[in-house]
Tab-separated table of C-alpha atoms in Angstrom:
chain	number	residue	atom	x	y	z
U	1	MET	CA	17.478	26.059	5.118
U	2	ILE	CA	18.739	23.380	7.145
U	3	SER	CA	21.665	21.053	5.901
U	4	PRO	CA	22.667	17.886	7.160
U	5	LYS	CA	25.611	19.210	8.859
U	6	THR	CA	23.448	21.520	10.918
U	7	ALA	CA	20.829	18.991	11.458
U	8	ASN	CA	23.441	16.899	13.021
U	9	PHE	CA	24.430	19.884	15.195
U	10	VAL	CA	20.833	20.388	16.134
U	11	ARG	CA	20.271	16.829	16.709
U	12	LYS	CA	23.131	17.061	19.231
U	13	CYS	CA	21.485	19.519	21.274
U	14	MET	CA	18.260	18.172	21.456
U	15	ASP	CA	19.585	14.787	22.196
U	16	GLY	CA	20.387	16.008	25.896
U	17	ILE	CA	16.901	17.159	26.631
U	18	PRO	CA	14.544	14.779	28.469
U	19	ALA	CA	11.450	13.765	27.076
U	20	ARG	CA	9.434	15.700	29.859
U	21	ASP	CA	10.862	19.133	29.096
U	22	ARG	CA	10.106	21.580	26.429
U	23	LEU	CA	12.039	22.672	23.563
U	24	GLY	CA	12.114	26.584	24.272
U	25	GLU	CA	12.859	26.036	28.031
U	26	TYR	CA	15.927	23.829	27.953
U	27	PRO	CA	19.115	26.210	28.345
U	28	PHE	CA	22.607	26.020	26.892
U	29	GLU	CA	25.599	27.893	27.537
U	30	GLU	CA	27.571	29.596	24.694
U	31	GLU	CA	30.685	27.589	25.198
U	32	GLU	CA	28.575	24.138	25.190
U	33	LEU	CA	26.951	24.843	21.975
U	34	GLU	CA	30.795	26.097	20.349
U	35	GLU	CA	31.951	22.542	21.595
U	36	LYS	CA	29.168	20.749	19.749
U	37	ALA	CA	29.619	22.952	16.613
U	38	ARG	CA	33.064	21.884	16.382
U	39	GLU	CA	32.053	18.268	16.984
U	40	CYS	CA	29.857	18.582	13.900
U	41	SER	CA	32.394	20.040	11.689
U	42	LEU	CA	30.553	23.525	11.816
U	43	THR	CA	34.221	25.428	11.074
U	44	GLU	CA	34.474	29.408	11.073
U	45	ASP	CA	34.482	29.261	7.439
U	46	ASP	CA	31.398	27.104	7.170
U	47	THR	CA	28.151	29.013	5.788
U	48	GLU	CA	26.302	27.308	8.230
U	49	ARG	CA	28.368	28.213	11.059
U	50	ASP	CA	25.736	30.745	12.366
U	51	TRP	CA	23.966	28.632	14.822
U	52	ARG	CA	22.563	31.436	16.797
U	53	ARG	CA	19.806	31.945	14.180
U	54	LEU	CA	18.413	28.594	15.583
U	55	PHE	CA	18.309	29.836	19.241
U	56	ASN	CA	16.773	32.590	21.126
U	57	LEU	CA	19.121	34.413	23.753
U	58	ARG	CA	17.463	33.990	27.155
U	59	ASP	CA	17.709	36.710	29.725
U	60	THR	CA	19.645	35.312	32.789
U	61	ASN	CA	19.806	38.902	34.944
U	62	GLY	CA	23.549	39.542	34.636
U	63	ASP	CA	24.783	35.889	34.783
U	64	ASP	CA	26.496	34.180	31.764
U	65	GLU	CA	24.462	34.251	28.432
U	66	GLU	CA	22.120	31.399	27.927
U	67	TYR	CA	20.412	29.978	24.798
U	68	VAL	CA	17.180	28.329	24.129
U	69	LEU	CA	16.246	26.665	20.919
U	70	ASP	CA	13.876	28.353	19.005
U	71	ASP	CA	11.082	25.863	17.356
U	72	GLU	CA	9.813	28.110	15.013
U	73	ALA	CA	13.117	28.899	13.336
U	74	ILE	CA	13.918	25.020	13.070
U	75	VAL	CA	10.724	23.979	11.812
U	76	SER	CA	10.674	26.978	9.256
U	77	GLU	CA	14.193	25.863	8.111
U	78	TRP	CA	13.016	22.046	8.265
U	79	VAL	CA	9.875	22.751	5.995
U	80	GLU	CA	12.433	24.616	3.626
U	81	ALA	CA	14.599	21.795	3.241
U	82	LEU	CA	11.806	19.425	2.876
U	83	ASP	CA	10.109	21.622	-0.201
U	84	ASN	CA	13.779	21.429	-1.431
U	85	ARG	CA	13.858	17.545	-2.004
U	86	GLY	CA	11.179	17.549	-4.657
U	87	TRP	CA	9.247	14.846	-3.300
U	88	PHE	CA	6.126	16.884	-2.981
U	89	GLN	CA	3.961	18.670	-5.337
U	90	SER	CA	3.447	21.285	-2.717
U	91	VAL	CA	4.505	22.064	0.740
U	92	SER	CA	2.665	24.544	3.124
U	93	SER	CA	4.201	27.155	5.433
U	94	PRO	CA	3.951	25.724	9.171
U	95	GLU	CA	1.174	26.731	11.229
U	96	ARG	CA	1.469	26.295	15.158
U	97	CYS	CA	-1.382	24.047	16.342
U	98	ASN	CA	-3.817	25.485	18.680
U	99	ASP	CA	-3.772	23.082	21.374
U	100	GLU	CA	-6.053	23.310	24.251
U	101	GLU	CA	-3.335	22.953	26.684
U	102	PRO	CA	-1.342	26.254	27.628
U	103	TYR	CA	1.568	25.048	25.729
U	104	ASN	CA	1.388	24.669	21.837
U	105	SER	CA	3.113	21.415	21.829
U	106	LYS	CA	3.319	20.863	17.815
U	107	TRP	CA	3.481	22.383	14.350
U	108	ARG	CA	1.495	21.239	11.439
U	109	VAL	CA	2.520	21.055	7.792
U	110	ASP	CA	0.472	20.061	4.776
U	111	VAL	CA	2.270	18.499	1.739
U	112	LYS	CA	0.414	17.281	-1.451
U	113	SER	CA	2.250	14.120	-2.584
U	114	GLU	CA	1.602	12.210	-5.952
U	115	GLY	CA	-0.360	9.038	-5.479
U	116	ARG	CA	-0.918	9.438	-1.680
U	117	GLY	CA	-2.842	12.734	-1.902
U	118	LYS	CA	-2.812	15.269	1.029
U	119	LEU	CA	-0.692	14.373	3.869
U	120	SER	CA	-0.375	16.282	7.204
U	121	PHE	CA	2.850	16.492	8.964
U	122	TYR	CA	2.830	17.077	12.824
U	123	ILE	CA	6.167	18.025	14.503
U	124	TYR	CA	5.842	17.819	18.214
U	125	LEU	CA	8.213	19.949	20.447
U	126	ASP	CA	8.400	17.612	23.516
U	127	GLY	CA	8.564	13.873	23.867
U	128	GLU	CA	5.623	14.065	26.539
U	129	SER	CA	2.918	15.367	24.382
U	130	LEU	CA	3.760	12.853	21.677
U	131	ASN	CA	3.381	9.882	23.836
U	132	GLY	CA	-0.280	11.018	24.151
U	133	ASP	CA	-1.006	10.853	20.407
U	134	SER	CA	-0.974	8.506	17.866
U	135	PRO	CA	-0.325	8.348	14.127
U	136	ASP	CA	-3.009	8.148	11.822
U	137	LEU	CA	-1.399	6.779	8.344
U	138	MET	CA	-4.940	5.733	6.974
U	139	GLU	CA	-6.025	9.220	7.184
U	140	GLY	CA	-2.466	10.640	5.878
U	141	ALA	CA	-1.554	11.960	9.554
U	142	VAL	CA	2.549	11.480	10.089
U	143	LEU	CA	4.013	12.457	13.355
U	144	PHE	CA	7.883	13.553	13.813
U	145	TRP	CA	9.562	14.354	17.145
U	146	LEU	CA	12.112	16.917	17.717
U	147	ILE	CA	12.594	15.908	21.239
U	148	GLU	CA	12.678	11.806	21.643
U	149	PRO	CA	9.892	10.454	23.399
U	150	THR	CA	10.019	7.432	25.641
U	151	GLY	CA	10.431	4.592	23.220
U	152	GLY	CA	12.261	6.349	20.414
U	153	ASP	CA	12.482	4.987	17.195
U	154	ASN	CA	10.503	1.854	18.568
U	155	ILE	CA	7.231	3.712	17.924
U	156	ASP	CA	5.609	2.686	14.824
U	157	HIS	CA	5.037	4.941	11.948
U	158	VAL	CA	6.549	8.080	14.265
U	159	TYR	CA	9.744	9.375	12.698
U	160	PRO	CA	12.522	11.710	13.982
U	161	TRP	CA	12.663	15.132	12.410
U	162	TYR	CA	16.062	14.577	10.936
U	163	LYS	CA	15.182	11.663	8.969
U	164	THR	CA	13.620	13.921	6.162
U	165	ILE	CA	16.907	15.276	5.569
U	166	TYR	CA	18.489	12.044	4.075
U	167	ASP	CA	17.770	10.526	0.583
U	168	GLY	CA	15.417	7.736	0.705
U	169	PHE	CA	12.829	8.836	3.231
U	170	TRP	CA	10.017	9.323	1.159
U	171	GLU	CA	10.277	6.060	-0.482
U	172	THR	CA	10.339	4.501	3.016
U	173	LEU	CA	7.236	6.391	4.081
U	174	ARG	CA	5.332	5.935	0.907
U	175	GLU	CA	5.770	2.096	1.275
U	176	GLU	CA	4.460	2.490	5.038
U	177	LEU	CA	1.449	4.670	3.960
U	178	LEU	CA	0.701	1.804	1.160
U	179	SER	CA	0.757	-0.599	3.637
U	180	CYS	CA	-1.438	1.177	6.281
U	181	GLN	CA	-3.942	2.541	3.426
U	182	GLU	CA	-4.202	-1.236	1.560
U	183	LEU	CA	-8.074	-0.766	2.319
U	184	ARG	CA	-8.284	2.028	0.023
U	185	HIS	CA	-8.016	-0.180	-2.850
U	186	PHE	CA	-9.461	-3.659	-3.487
U	187	ASP	CA	-7.241	-6.200	-5.364
U	188	ILE	CA	-9.596	-8.273	-7.794
U	189	SER	CA	-6.588	-9.922	-9.456
U	190	ASP	CA	-2.936	-10.396	-9.896
U	191	MET	CA	-1.785	-9.096	-13.449
U	192	GLU	CA	0.053	-12.566	-13.542
U	193	SER	CA	-3.042	-14.676	-12.908
U	194	PRO	CA	-4.686	-17.100	-15.778
U	195	ALA	CA	-7.884	-15.011	-15.737
U	196	VAL	CA	-6.240	-11.660	-16.387
U	197	GLN	CA	-3.351	-13.123	-18.786
U	198	GLY	CA	-5.726	-15.169	-21.090
U	199	ASN	CA	-8.885	-13.078	-21.243
U	200	LYS	CA	-8.478	-9.621	-19.942
U	201	GLU	CA	-11.448	-8.203	-21.677
U	202	GLY	CA	-13.797	-11.185	-20.257
U	203	VAL	CA	-12.596	-10.021	-16.834
U	204	GLN	CA	-13.567	-6.723	-17.557
U	205	ASP	CA	-16.919	-7.665	-19.008
U	206	MET	CA	-17.533	-9.653	-15.986
U	207	ILE	CA	-17.104	-6.660	-13.711
U	208	ARG	CA	-19.302	-4.767	-15.849
U	209	PHE	CA	-21.792	-7.496	-15.495
U	210	PHE	CA	-21.758	-7.301	-11.612
U	211	ILE	CA	-21.722	-3.849	-11.615
U	212	ARG	CA	-25.085	-3.899	-13.490
U	213	GLU	CA	-26.214	-6.769	-11.301
U	214	HIS	CA	-25.889	-4.323	-7.999
U	215	ASN	CA	-27.980	-2.029	-9.741
U	216	ALA	CA	-25.246	0.621	-10.591
U	217	SER	CA	-24.334	1.944	-14.119
U	218	VAL	CA	-21.214	1.502	-16.289
U	219	GLU	CA	-19.569	4.751	-16.884
U	220	GLU	CA	-16.841	4.023	-19.779
U	221	ASP	CA	-15.192	7.613	-19.451
U	222	PRO	CA	-14.244	8.065	-15.522
U	223	GLU	CA	-11.935	10.974	-16.374
U	224	GLY	CA	-14.880	12.984	-17.386
U	225	LEU	CA	-16.650	12.467	-14.115
U	226	THR	CA	-16.510	15.306	-11.548
U	227	ASN	CA	-16.527	13.232	-8.518
U	228	VAL	CA	-13.451	11.544	-10.025
U	229	GLN	CA	-11.592	14.091	-11.338
U	230	ARG	CA	-11.429	15.868	-7.755
U	231	SER	CA	-9.233	12.697	-6.798
U	232	ASP	CA	-6.749	13.188	-9.163
U	233	ASP	CA	-4.056	14.010	-6.557
U	234	GLU	CA	-4.663	10.502	-5.163
U	235	ILE	CA	-4.931	8.195	-8.014
U	236	GLU	CA	-3.771	8.194	-11.506
U	237	ILE	CA	-7.114	8.825	-13.144
U	238	GLY	CA	-5.560	8.545	-16.673
U	239	GLN	CA	-5.242	4.680	-16.054
U	240	LEU	CA	-8.778	4.082	-15.205
U	241	HIS	CA	-10.425	1.435	-17.365
U	242	PHE	CA	-13.991	2.381	-16.495
U	243	ALA	CA	-16.214	3.001	-13.351
U	244	GLY	CA	-19.522	2.121	-11.726
U	245	GLU	CA	-21.466	4.904	-10.613
U	246	ILE	CA	-23.496	3.885	-7.525
U	247	ASP	CA	-24.807	7.666	-7.352
U	248	GLN	CA	-23.410	11.052	-8.353
U	249	SER	CA	-20.942	11.102	-5.422
U	250	THR	CA	-19.936	7.528	-5.200
U	251	HIS	CA	-18.060	5.708	-7.711
U	252	PHE	CA	-16.352	2.509	-7.960
U	253	VAL	CA	-13.253	2.675	-10.287
U	254	ILE	CA	-11.501	-0.328	-11.930
U	255	CYS	CA	-7.662	0.438	-12.856
U	256	GLU	CA	-4.362	-0.781	-12.798
U	257	CYS	CA	-2.340	2.208	-11.150
U	258	ASP	CA	0.708	1.959	-9.142
U	259	GLN	CA	-0.600	3.202	-5.731
U	260	THR	CA	-0.835	-0.396	-4.395
U	261	PRO	CA	2.041	-2.699	-3.125
U	262	SER	CA	1.690	-4.979	-5.986
U	263	GLU	CA	0.883	-4.972	-9.454
U	264	SER	CA	-2.999	-5.916	-9.874
U	265	LEU	CA	-6.260	-5.203	-11.363
U	266	HIS	CA	-7.968	-3.435	-8.485
U	267	THR	CA	-10.541	-0.895	-7.668
U	268	HIS	CA	-10.859	2.312	-5.447
U	269	LEU	CA	-13.905	3.674	-4.273
U	270	ILE	CA	-14.362	7.536	-4.481
U	271	GLN	CA	-16.897	9.424	-2.299
U	272	ASN	CA	-17.214	13.066	-2.625
U	273	GLY	CA	-13.682	13.389	-4.458
U	274	THR	CA	-11.763	11.434	-1.887
U	275	VAL	CA	-10.643	7.632	-1.981
U	276	LYS	CA	-11.949	5.803	0.618
U	277	PRO	CA	-11.886	2.131	1.634
U	278	VAL	CA	-14.031	-0.010	-0.618
U	279	SER	CA	-15.767	-1.633	2.458
U	280	ASN	CA	-17.315	1.943	2.909
U	281	SER	CA	-20.017	1.130	0.262
U	282	ASP	CA	-21.985	-2.271	0.329
U	283	THR	CA	-22.358	-2.151	-2.978
U	284	ALA	CA	-18.931	-1.591	-4.044
U	285	PHE	CA	-17.624	-3.996	-1.645
U	286	SER	CA	-20.152	-6.775	-3.009
U	287	ILE	CA	-19.239	-6.132	-6.652
U	288	ALA	CA	-15.526	-6.294	-5.699
U	289	GLU	CA	-16.210	-9.780	-3.878
U	290	ASP	CA	-18.081	-11.401	-6.504
U	291	ALA	CA	-15.619	-10.040	-9.201
U	292	ARG	CA	-12.543	-11.758	-7.229
U	293	GLY	CA	-14.525	-14.656	-6.604
U	294	LYS	CA	-15.472	-15.361	-10.130
U	295	ILE	CA	-11.641	-14.914	-10.862
U	296	LYS	CA	-10.752	-17.437	-8.347
U	297	GLU	CA	-12.996	-19.911	-9.950
U	298	TYR	CA	-11.668	-19.487	-13.250
U	299	ASN	CA	-8.072	-19.664	-11.980
U	300	ASP	CA	-8.978	-22.938	-10.109
U	301	LEU	CA	-10.534	-24.383	-13.284
U	302	SER	CA	-7.333	-23.414	-15.093
U	303	GLU	CA	-5.035	-25.363	-12.898
U	304	ASN	CA	-6.784	-28.579	-14.085
U	305	PRO	CA	-5.287	-28.776	-17.723
U	306	GLU	CA	-2.025	-28.880	-15.659
U	307	ASN	CA	-3.045	-31.520	-13.376
U	308	SER	CA	-4.634	-33.432	-16.156
U	309	LYS	CA	-1.269	-34.047	-17.637
U	310	ALA	CA	-0.392	-35.812	-14.581
U	311	LEU	CA	-3.578	-37.902	-14.487
U	312	ALA	CA	-3.096	-38.874	-18.223
U	313	ALA	CA	0.245	-40.234	-17.112
U	314	VAL	CA	-1.102	-41.977	-14.440
U	315	PHE	CA	-4.163	-43.358	-16.175
U	316	GLY	CA	-1.771	-44.719	-19.069
U	317	SER	CA	0.514	-46.686	-16.587
U	318	LEU	CA	-2.766	-48.143	-15.163
U	319	GLY	CA	-3.970	-49.179	-18.705
U	320	THR	CA	-0.494	-50.698	-19.406
U	321	VAL	CA	-0.935	-52.717	-16.053
U	322	VAL	CA	-4.307	-53.873	-16.589
U	323	ILE	CA	-4.140	-54.734	-20.466
U	324	SER	CA	-0.859	-56.850	-19.968
U	325	PRO	CA	-2.694	-59.927	-18.925
U	326	TRP	CA	-4.677	-59.924	-22.300
U	327	ILE	CA	-1.177	-59.676	-23.888
U	328	ILE	CA	0.027	-62.216	-22.450
U	329	GLU	CA	-2.938	-64.806	-23.103
U	330	VAL	CA	-2.854	-63.718	-26.407
U	331	ALA	CA	1.001	-64.449	-26.912
U	332	PHE	CA	0.793	-67.807	-25.407
U	333	ASN	CA	-2.514	-68.839	-26.713
U	334	SER	CA	-3.724	-69.814	-23.403
U	335	SER	CA	-7.062	-71.118	-22.749
U	336	ALA	CA	-6.681	-71.926	-19.001
U	337	GLY	CA	-9.917	-71.060	-17.195
U	338	LEU	CA	-8.373	-68.805	-14.682
U	339	ILE	CA	-6.496	-66.341	-16.976
U	340	ARG	CA	-10.053	-65.973	-18.818
U	341	GLU	CA	-11.468	-65.238	-15.503
U	342	VAL	CA	-8.700	-62.513	-14.599
U	343	THR	CA	-8.616	-60.968	-17.888
U	344	ALA	CA	-12.204	-60.724	-17.604
U	345	TRP	CA	-12.161	-58.714	-14.396
U	346	VAL	CA	-9.354	-56.497	-15.250
U	347	GLY	CA	-11.180	-55.728	-18.622
U	348	LEU	CA	-14.195	-54.340	-16.331
U	349	PHE	CA	-11.615	-52.450	-14.129
U	350	ALA	CA	-9.814	-50.887	-17.155
U	351	ALA	CA	-12.865	-49.835	-18.510
U	352	ALA	CA	-14.154	-48.286	-15.327
U	353	VAL	CA	-10.781	-46.532	-14.702
U	354	LEU	CA	-10.525	-45.142	-18.263
U	355	PHE	CA	-14.136	-43.781	-17.841
U	356	ILE	CA	-13.437	-42.033	-14.708
U	357	GLY	CA	-10.026	-40.927	-16.083
U	358	THR	CA	-11.852	-39.307	-18.996
U	359	ILE	CA	-14.206	-37.478	-16.985
U	360	LEU	CA	-11.696	-35.977	-14.639
U	361	ILE	CA	-9.501	-34.807	-17.521
U	362	ILE	CA	-12.011	-33.782	-20.104
U	363	LEU	CA	-14.716	-32.120	-18.045
U	364	PRO	CA	-12.693	-29.368	-16.355
U	365	MET	CA	-10.978	-28.626	-19.825
U	366	TYR	CA	-14.478	-28.479	-21.259
U	367	ARG	CA	-15.687	-26.042	-18.559
U	368	LEU	CA	-12.838	-23.773	-18.848
U	369	GLN	CA	-13.398	-23.603	-22.662
U	370	ARG	CA	-16.803	-22.772	-22.253
U	371	TYR	CA	-16.353	-20.506	-19.257
U	372	ASP	CA	-19.207	-17.891	-18.914
U	373	TRP	CA	-17.648	-14.524	-17.681
U	374	GLU	CA	-21.083	-13.050	-17.464
U	375	SER	CA	-22.834	-15.196	-15.060
U	376	LYS	CA	-22.926	-15.627	-11.232
U	377	ARG	CA	-20.171	-17.979	-9.771
U	378	GLY	CA	-20.968	-21.572	-10.377
U	379	GLY	CA	-23.468	-20.489	-12.914
U	380	LYS	CA	-24.293	-22.077	-16.344
U	381	LEU	CA	-21.588	-22.712	-18.784
U	382	SER	CA	-21.817	-20.825	-22.169
U	383	LYS	CA	-20.299	-20.385	-25.789
U	384	LEU	CA	-20.318	-16.886	-25.805
U	385	ASN	CA	-16.894	-16.346	-24.231
U	386	PRO	CA	-14.687	-19.147	-25.371
U	387	LEU	CA	-10.785	-18.779	-24.782
């Protein structure tokens, strides 16, 4: 198994290889390699001192011995170290990719991760081949380089092989996978939203309503569905609330699992045992959009009570201002015609202000208290689900 110290030694060897050269063809002399080993503190007593296991001796027809890096030995020890990290449920043996070109330019290793499902790691042996490919994190294809390509660390979602040797790599990769695979879930609501905080059961009933509205059936025990069970390595099916069955091979599941960038009530689409973007199904996407829109409508209404307090304060101040002339008239027993006329107009204005204020304050509160989760957006109000 390759250690951090040996990885540093191999990295120093690879740093001098141009991106266009192939890993197994660039020659090293023994004296040069011994010097690099000393620089990396690989002493005579070090158990990792045998750097020769990672090289092949090349025939030079009687000249000084030359060594070339053995990509199979390096990748095998890299995989062993990766498996030892404990990040993955399983790590396959490396397989050389059968490229169409005469030179096999990469190896493939499949890993099974908790939450992200199956991932394929491709380890490129030269920088030129890598420059012609691109990662596809959406499909779980992750690229690594042994020889630094043009652009090096500036290539998005492409990693140096030695990064996996260090702590924290999987956390970093997992966050990038979550970011790139966001479309594999659809956020319906933040868990801190007024709708979920105040009426979680109502929200779930609303989603059931929309599932039925779109001619799908509600399955209350999604863990028992074969299609859902097959996706167990991608999502935590123990955290599913219920599902909408669009057909036997397509299910729209509602959950709160932690396989998303933020805590949310969200959905996944499972097709043929694999988690797919929700947009893959028009029905699933429509249900999710309707549900999110309904929650936004409720959240907008819930903000009105707070606004109503401010409105009440404003109308209270206006009331004081407009009623003041009446108080003055009573206090001074004034009978002047001008004051009587002013107070009459002020009274009418006060009545109009109070009427409008009552509507602005009371109506949103009434709609919130009578909010009907089981209706289309903007639908009728109901007393069935008071908060």
